[in-house]
XYZ file of C-alpha atoms in Angstrom:
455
model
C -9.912 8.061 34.062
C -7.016 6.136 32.644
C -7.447 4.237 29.950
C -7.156 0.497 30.416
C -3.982 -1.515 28.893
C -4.575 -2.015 24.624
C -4.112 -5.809 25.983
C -3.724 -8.443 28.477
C -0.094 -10.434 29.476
C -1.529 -14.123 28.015
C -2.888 -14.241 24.827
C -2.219 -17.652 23.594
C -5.565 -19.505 24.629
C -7.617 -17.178 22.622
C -5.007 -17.709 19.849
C -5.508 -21.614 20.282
C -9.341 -21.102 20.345
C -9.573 -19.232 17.450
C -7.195 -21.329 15.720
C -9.212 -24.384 16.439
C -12.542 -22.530 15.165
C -11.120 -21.569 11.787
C -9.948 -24.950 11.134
C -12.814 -26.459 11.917
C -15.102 -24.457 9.631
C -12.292 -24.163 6.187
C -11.870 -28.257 5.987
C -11.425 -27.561 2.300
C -9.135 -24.603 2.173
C -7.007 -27.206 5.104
C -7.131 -29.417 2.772
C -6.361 -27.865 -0.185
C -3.144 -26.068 1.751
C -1.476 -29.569 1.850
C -2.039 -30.262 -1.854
C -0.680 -26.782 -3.033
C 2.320 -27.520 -0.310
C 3.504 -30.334 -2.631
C 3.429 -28.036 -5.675
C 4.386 -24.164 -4.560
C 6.853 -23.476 -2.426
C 5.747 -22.406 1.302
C 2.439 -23.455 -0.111
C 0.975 -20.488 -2.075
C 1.839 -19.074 -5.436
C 3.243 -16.341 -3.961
C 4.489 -16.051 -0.552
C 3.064 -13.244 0.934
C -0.712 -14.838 0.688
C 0.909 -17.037 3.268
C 1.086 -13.662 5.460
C -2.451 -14.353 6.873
C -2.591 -15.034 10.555
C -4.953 -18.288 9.842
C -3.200 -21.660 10.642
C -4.008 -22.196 6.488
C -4.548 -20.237 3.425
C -8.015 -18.896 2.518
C -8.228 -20.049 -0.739
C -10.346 -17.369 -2.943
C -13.240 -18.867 -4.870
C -14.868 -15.425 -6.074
C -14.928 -11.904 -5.484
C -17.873 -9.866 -5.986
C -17.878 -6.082 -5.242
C -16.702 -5.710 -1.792
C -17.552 -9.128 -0.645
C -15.138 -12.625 -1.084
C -16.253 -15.952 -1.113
C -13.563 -18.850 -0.356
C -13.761 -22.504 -1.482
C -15.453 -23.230 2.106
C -18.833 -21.054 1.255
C -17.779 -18.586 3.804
C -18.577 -15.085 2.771
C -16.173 -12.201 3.911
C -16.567 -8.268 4.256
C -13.404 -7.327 2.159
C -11.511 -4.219 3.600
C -8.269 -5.715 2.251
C -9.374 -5.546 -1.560
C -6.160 -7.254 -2.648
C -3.997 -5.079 -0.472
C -5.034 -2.360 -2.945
C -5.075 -3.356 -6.264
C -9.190 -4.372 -5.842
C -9.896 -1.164 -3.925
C -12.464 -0.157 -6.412
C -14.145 -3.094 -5.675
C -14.236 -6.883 -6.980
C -15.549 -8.067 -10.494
C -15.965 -4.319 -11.637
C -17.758 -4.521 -14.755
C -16.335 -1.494 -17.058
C -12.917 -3.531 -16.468
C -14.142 -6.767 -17.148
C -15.341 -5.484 -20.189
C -12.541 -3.902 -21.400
C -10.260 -6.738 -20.765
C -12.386 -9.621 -22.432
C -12.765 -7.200 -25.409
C -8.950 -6.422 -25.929
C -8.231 -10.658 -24.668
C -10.179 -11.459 -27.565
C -7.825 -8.994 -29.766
C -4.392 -9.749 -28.592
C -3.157 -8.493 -25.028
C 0.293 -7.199 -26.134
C 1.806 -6.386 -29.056
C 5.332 -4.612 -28.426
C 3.136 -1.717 -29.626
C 1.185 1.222 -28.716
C -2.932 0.908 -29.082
C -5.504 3.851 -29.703
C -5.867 3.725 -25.393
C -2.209 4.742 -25.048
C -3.285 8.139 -26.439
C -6.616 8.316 -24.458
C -4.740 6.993 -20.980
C -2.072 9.542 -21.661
C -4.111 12.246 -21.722
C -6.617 10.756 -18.958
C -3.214 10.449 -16.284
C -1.959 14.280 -17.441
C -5.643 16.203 -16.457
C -5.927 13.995 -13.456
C -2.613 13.716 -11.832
C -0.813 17.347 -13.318
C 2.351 15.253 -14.852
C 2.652 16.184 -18.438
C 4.492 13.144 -19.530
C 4.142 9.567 -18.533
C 5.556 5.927 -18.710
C 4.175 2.559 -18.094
C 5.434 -0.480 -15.709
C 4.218 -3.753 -14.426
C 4.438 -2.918 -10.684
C 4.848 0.145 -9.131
C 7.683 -1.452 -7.944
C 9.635 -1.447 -11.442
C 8.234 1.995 -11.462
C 10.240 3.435 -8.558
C 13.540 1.420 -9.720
C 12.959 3.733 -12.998
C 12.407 6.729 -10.981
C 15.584 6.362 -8.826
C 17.826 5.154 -12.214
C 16.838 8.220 -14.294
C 17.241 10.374 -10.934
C 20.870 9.390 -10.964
C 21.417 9.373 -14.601
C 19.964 13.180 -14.679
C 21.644 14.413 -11.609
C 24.969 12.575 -11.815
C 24.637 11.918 -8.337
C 24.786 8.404 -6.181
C 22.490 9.076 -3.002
C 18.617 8.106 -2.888
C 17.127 9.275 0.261
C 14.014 7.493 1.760
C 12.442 7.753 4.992
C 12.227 5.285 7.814
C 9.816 2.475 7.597
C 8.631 3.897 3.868
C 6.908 1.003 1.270
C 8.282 1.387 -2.023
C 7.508 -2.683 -3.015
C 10.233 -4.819 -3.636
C 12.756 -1.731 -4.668
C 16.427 -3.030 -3.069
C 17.754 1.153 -2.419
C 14.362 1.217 -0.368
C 15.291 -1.561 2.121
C 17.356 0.745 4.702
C 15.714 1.250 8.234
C 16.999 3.245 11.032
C 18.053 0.665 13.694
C 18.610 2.340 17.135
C 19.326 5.503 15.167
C 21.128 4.651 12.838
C 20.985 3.316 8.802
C 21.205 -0.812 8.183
C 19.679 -2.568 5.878
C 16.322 -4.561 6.730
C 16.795 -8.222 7.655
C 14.468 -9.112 5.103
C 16.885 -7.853 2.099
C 17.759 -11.727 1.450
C 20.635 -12.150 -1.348
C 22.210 -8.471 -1.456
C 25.082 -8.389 -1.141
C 26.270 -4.965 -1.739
C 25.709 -2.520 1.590
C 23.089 -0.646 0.489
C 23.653 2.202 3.433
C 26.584 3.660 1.079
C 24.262 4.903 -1.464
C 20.716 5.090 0.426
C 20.189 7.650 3.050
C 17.295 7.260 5.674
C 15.630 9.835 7.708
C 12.652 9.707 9.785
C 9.914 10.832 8.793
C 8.410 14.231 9.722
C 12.081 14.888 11.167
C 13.135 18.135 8.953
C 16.072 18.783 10.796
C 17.344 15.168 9.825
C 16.361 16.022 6.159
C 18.063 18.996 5.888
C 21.144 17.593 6.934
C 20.968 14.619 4.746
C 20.698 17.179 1.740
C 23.625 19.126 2.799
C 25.887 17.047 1.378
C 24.590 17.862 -2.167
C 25.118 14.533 -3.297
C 21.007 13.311 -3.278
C 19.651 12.341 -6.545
C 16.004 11.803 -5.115
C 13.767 11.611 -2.205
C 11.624 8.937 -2.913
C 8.675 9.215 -0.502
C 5.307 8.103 0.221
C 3.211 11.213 1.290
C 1.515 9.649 4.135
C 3.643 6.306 5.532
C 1.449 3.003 5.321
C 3.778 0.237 5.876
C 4.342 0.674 9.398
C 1.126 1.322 10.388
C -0.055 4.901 9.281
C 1.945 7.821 10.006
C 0.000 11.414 8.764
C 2.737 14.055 8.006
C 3.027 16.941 10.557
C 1.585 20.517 8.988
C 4.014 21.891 6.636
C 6.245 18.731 6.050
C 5.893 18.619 2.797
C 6.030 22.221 1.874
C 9.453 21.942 3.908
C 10.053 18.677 1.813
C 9.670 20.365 -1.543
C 11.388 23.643 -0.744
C 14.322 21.590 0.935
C 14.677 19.192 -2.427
C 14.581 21.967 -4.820
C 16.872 23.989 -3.395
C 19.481 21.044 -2.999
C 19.351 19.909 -6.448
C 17.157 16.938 -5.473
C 14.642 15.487 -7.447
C 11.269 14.659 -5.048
C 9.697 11.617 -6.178
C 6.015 11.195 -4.410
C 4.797 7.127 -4.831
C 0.906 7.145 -4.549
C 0.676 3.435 -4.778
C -1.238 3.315 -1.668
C -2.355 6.898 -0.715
C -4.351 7.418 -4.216
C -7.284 6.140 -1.489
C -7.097 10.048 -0.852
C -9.033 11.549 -3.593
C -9.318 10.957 -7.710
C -6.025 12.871 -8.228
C -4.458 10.801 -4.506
C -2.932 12.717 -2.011
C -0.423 14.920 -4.262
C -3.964 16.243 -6.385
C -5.707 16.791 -2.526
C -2.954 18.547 -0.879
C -1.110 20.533 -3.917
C 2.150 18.803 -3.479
C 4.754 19.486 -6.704
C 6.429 16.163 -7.251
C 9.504 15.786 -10.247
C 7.941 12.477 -10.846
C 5.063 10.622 -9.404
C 4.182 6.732 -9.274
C 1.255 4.996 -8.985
C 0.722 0.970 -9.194
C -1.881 -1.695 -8.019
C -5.199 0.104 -8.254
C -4.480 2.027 -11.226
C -5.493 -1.602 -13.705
C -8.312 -2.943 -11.251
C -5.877 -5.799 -10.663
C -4.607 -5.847 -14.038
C -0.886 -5.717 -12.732
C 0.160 -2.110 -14.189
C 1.846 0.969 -12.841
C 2.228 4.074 -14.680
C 5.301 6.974 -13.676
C 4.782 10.878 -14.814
C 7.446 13.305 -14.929
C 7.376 17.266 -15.296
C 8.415 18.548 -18.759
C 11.737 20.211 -17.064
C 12.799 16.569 -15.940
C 11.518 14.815 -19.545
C 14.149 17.178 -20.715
C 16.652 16.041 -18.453
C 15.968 12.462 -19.596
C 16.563 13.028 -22.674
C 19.534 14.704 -22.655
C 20.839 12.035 -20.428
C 19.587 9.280 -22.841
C 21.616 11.183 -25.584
C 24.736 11.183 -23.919
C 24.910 7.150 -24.050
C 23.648 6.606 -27.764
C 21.044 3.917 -28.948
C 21.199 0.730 -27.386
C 19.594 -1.180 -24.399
C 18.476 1.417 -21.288
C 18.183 -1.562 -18.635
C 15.035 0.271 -17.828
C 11.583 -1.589 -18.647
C 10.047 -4.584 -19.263
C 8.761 -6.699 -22.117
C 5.066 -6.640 -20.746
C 4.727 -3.168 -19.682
C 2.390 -0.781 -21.426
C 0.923 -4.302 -22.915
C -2.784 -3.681 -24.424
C -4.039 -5.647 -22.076
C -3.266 -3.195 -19.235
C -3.986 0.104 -20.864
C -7.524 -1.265 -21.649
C -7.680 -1.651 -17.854
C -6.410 1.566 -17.532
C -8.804 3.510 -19.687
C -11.532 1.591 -18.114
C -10.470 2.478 -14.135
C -9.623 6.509 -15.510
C -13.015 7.145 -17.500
C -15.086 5.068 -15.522
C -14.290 3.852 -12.550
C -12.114 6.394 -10.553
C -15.161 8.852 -10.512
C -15.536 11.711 -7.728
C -18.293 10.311 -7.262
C -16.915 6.544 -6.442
C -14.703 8.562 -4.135
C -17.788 10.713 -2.611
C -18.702 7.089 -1.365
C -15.286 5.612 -0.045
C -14.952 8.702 1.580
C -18.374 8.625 3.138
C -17.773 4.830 4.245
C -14.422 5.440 5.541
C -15.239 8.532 7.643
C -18.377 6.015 9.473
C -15.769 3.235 9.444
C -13.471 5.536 11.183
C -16.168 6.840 13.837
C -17.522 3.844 14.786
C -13.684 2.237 15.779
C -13.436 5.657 17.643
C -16.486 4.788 19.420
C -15.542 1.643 20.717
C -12.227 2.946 21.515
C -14.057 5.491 23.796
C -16.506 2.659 25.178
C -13.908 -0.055 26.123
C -11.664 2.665 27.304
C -8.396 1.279 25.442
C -5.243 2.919 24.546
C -5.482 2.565 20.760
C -5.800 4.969 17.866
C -7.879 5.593 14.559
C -5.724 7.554 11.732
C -7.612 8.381 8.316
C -6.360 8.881 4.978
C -9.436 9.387 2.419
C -10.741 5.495 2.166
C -8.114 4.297 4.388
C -8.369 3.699 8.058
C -5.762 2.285 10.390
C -6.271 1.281 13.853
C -2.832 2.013 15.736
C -2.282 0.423 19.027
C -0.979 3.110 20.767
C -2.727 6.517 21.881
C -1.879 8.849 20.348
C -0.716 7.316 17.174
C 2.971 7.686 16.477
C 4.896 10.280 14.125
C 7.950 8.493 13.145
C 8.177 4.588 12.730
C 10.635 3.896 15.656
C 7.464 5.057 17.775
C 5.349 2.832 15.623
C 7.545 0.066 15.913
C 6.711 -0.700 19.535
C 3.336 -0.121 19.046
C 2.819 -2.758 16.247
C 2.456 -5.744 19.112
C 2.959 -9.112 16.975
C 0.505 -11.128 19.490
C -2.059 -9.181 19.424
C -2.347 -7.640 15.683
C -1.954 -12.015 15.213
C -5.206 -12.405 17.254
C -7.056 -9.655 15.919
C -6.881 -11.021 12.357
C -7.739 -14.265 13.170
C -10.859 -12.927 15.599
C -12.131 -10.871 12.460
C -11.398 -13.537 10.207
C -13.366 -15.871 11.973
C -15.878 -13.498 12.116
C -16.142 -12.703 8.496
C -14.405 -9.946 7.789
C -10.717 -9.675 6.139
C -8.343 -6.279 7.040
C -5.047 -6.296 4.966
C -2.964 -9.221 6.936
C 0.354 -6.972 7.213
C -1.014 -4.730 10.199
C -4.248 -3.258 10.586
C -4.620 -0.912 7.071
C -8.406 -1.305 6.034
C -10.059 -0.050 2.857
C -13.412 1.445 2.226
C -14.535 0.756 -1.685
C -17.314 2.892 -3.544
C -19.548 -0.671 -3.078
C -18.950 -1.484 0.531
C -22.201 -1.090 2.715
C -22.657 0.350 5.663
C -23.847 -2.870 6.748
C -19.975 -4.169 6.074
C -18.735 -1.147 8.324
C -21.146 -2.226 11.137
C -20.140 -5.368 11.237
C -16.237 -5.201 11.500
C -17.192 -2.465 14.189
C -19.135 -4.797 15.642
C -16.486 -7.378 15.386
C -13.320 -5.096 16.550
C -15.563 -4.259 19.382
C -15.747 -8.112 20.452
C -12.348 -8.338 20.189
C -11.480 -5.460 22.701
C -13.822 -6.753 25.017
C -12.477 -10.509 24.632
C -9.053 -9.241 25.537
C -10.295 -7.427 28.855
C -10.874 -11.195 29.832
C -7.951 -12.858 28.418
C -5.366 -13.314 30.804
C -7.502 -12.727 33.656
């Protein structure tokens, strides 16, 4: 039988409808949206919490494990977990009490604590990297990463792959637009054309890749083993054995950013799937929400860096920040590495996120819609499209603005938060089954809403 349409022509009365309904029951987070107007710029502290498909901000009053509560006493189902950074759940308390013990004994002192040491060592047996560095975001992590890459290699080129998240990284902001490179509309303020000096590729495409390389003039892939930020596209068997074969013979340093697959396993995707990077990055989770990133590098490379540090003498390396490596964070560190980011905390996400991902495969199969589940470890995607899309110009047309609007607000409303950018959900070690039923439960009344809307 064919499957019917993923939606209907006319979505805008359930829009309005569920529109009204949230405003009606968050009067105080309404409220307090007009007051933080007159203070923050587009309202919020930081703009993308304005991302949210609610006519107004949901203004957090707690977090608890994998639950939220806003300033309205409605209780959520959290599968966004801060985008992340939360994804071992809310309020964890081995990092709560690790930071109010170091707070209480300075959180920075432009020096290295006891924890470096420990954290060190905790990042090499897990991750494989020998040698590591800290940053604030993983996003100053990967602008280190691509400045040593050209400092080591004396070459200009970073090559990323189409519709890749590397956080706010300008050499990352190049798309492939009708096939070929431009910088993303969203790159406000650059001026320089950032197409001269970053190559893009689509994904999974090795032909593309090898011709990239052939020039010889690629200091780095920088790539995200599995892409998340345009929807979630798996790799095809053998990409990235063809990735790392293809690098090292070129020359090219292969950097592999974990920020958001380390939902694969304790040591993320590159520990699951025996992947070799030169240098690996991981941010958000790694502090429980203490902002902190942390880079690794193989010894060969450390050497590199070194040498390459040598050649320009003492002086300022433009690469760092005042906070990084602050106590503060490597408290939060020790705390999520000893403690926290357990095999068997992952034994759990993994448990919830393979019943998360049945139970939206079931309702698929019952409403008879053209959409798709794709897994990696805790993290689930539904794609609109059937079957989910291998590069991101396929994804691209599948990511319907509309309707991923009126899903969020439907499972909003219904008390349950996805991350607001497209449909990426996260399964911590304390979400309940319970919490899985119930966005099932809820994605399922939104499928079966949309059969009627329209009609």
């Amino acid at each position: 039988m064919t499957p019917k349409p993923a939606h209907a022509p006319n979505l805008s009365n359930l829009l309005h409808d569920e529109a009204a309904r949230f405003t009606a029951e968050h009067p105080r987070s309404v409220a307090m949206a007009r007051a933080s107007a007159e203070v923050w710029r587009g309202g919020v502290p930081m703009h993308w919490m304005g991302d949210w498909a609610t006519p107004a901000p949901i203004f957090a009053a707690q977090g608890v494990g994998a639950q939220i509560t806003d300033i309205d006493g409605v209780l959520y189902d959290d599968f966004c977990l801060a985008d992340t950074p939360a994804m071992f759940g809310h309020g964890e308390p081995a990092v709560a009490r690790a930071i109010a013990d170091q707070a209480l004994r300075g959180a920075g002192f432009m020096l290295p604590t006891a924890s470096a040491v420990i954290v060190g060592r905790l990042l090499a047996e897990r991750f494989g990297l020998p040698l590591w560095q800290t940053a604030t975001t993983a996003s100053d992590a990967n602008r280190a990463a691509i400045r040593w890459a050209r400092a080591v290699t004396g070459r200009p080129v970073i090559l990323v792959f189409d519709g890749c998240y590397h956080g706010m990284v300008d050499d990352a902001f190049v798309a492939l637009r009708d096939g070929q490179p431009a910088m993303k509309p969203g790159l406000l303020g650059q001026l320089q054309d950032l197409t001269a000096t970053t190559r893009v590729v689509p994904f999974n495409d090795l032909a593309a890749l090898e011709a990239a390389l052939a020039p010889g003039d690629v200091a780095a892939v920088l790539a995200e083993p599995v892409m998340t930020n345009c929807g979630m596209i798996l790799p095809e068997p053998g990409f990235h054995d063809a990735l790392r074969a293809m690098t090292r013979a070129a020359g090219t340093l292969l950097v592999i950013d974990e920020t958001h697959t380390i939902s694969t396993g304790p040591g993320g995707y590159t520990g699951a799937h025996g992947l070799e990077p030169d240098v690996f990055v991981l941010g958000k989770a790694i502090a429980g929400g203490v902002p902190a990133a942390v880079w690794g590098v193989t010894a060969q490379l450390s050497a590199r860096m070194n040498a390459a540090a040598a050649r320009v003498g003492p002086g300022q390396s433009g690469i760092g920040t005042t906070l990084s490596g602050n106590a503060l964070a490597l408290a939060a560190m020790r705390a999520m590495l000893s403690e926290v980011m357990t095999e068997a905390a992952y034994g759990r996400m993994l448990a919830g996120a393979e019943r998360l991902a049945a139970g939206l495969r079931a309702v698929i199969a019952a409403r008879r819609v053209a959409w798709s589940v794709v897994q990696v470890g805790a993290r689930v995607e539904l794609v609109l499209a059937d079957p989910p899309p291998k590069t991101a110009a396929a994804m691209r047309k599948a990511l319907d603005a509309e309707v991923l609007a009126a899903l969020h607000l439907w499972l909003i409303n219904r008390g349950v938060l996805i991350a607001p950018f497209h449909t990426m959900m996260l399964v911590s070690p304390v979400t309940q089954d319970a919490a899985i039923d119930r966005l099932v439960v809820a994605v399922d009344g939104f499928a079966g809403a949309l059969e009627g809307v329209g009609a």
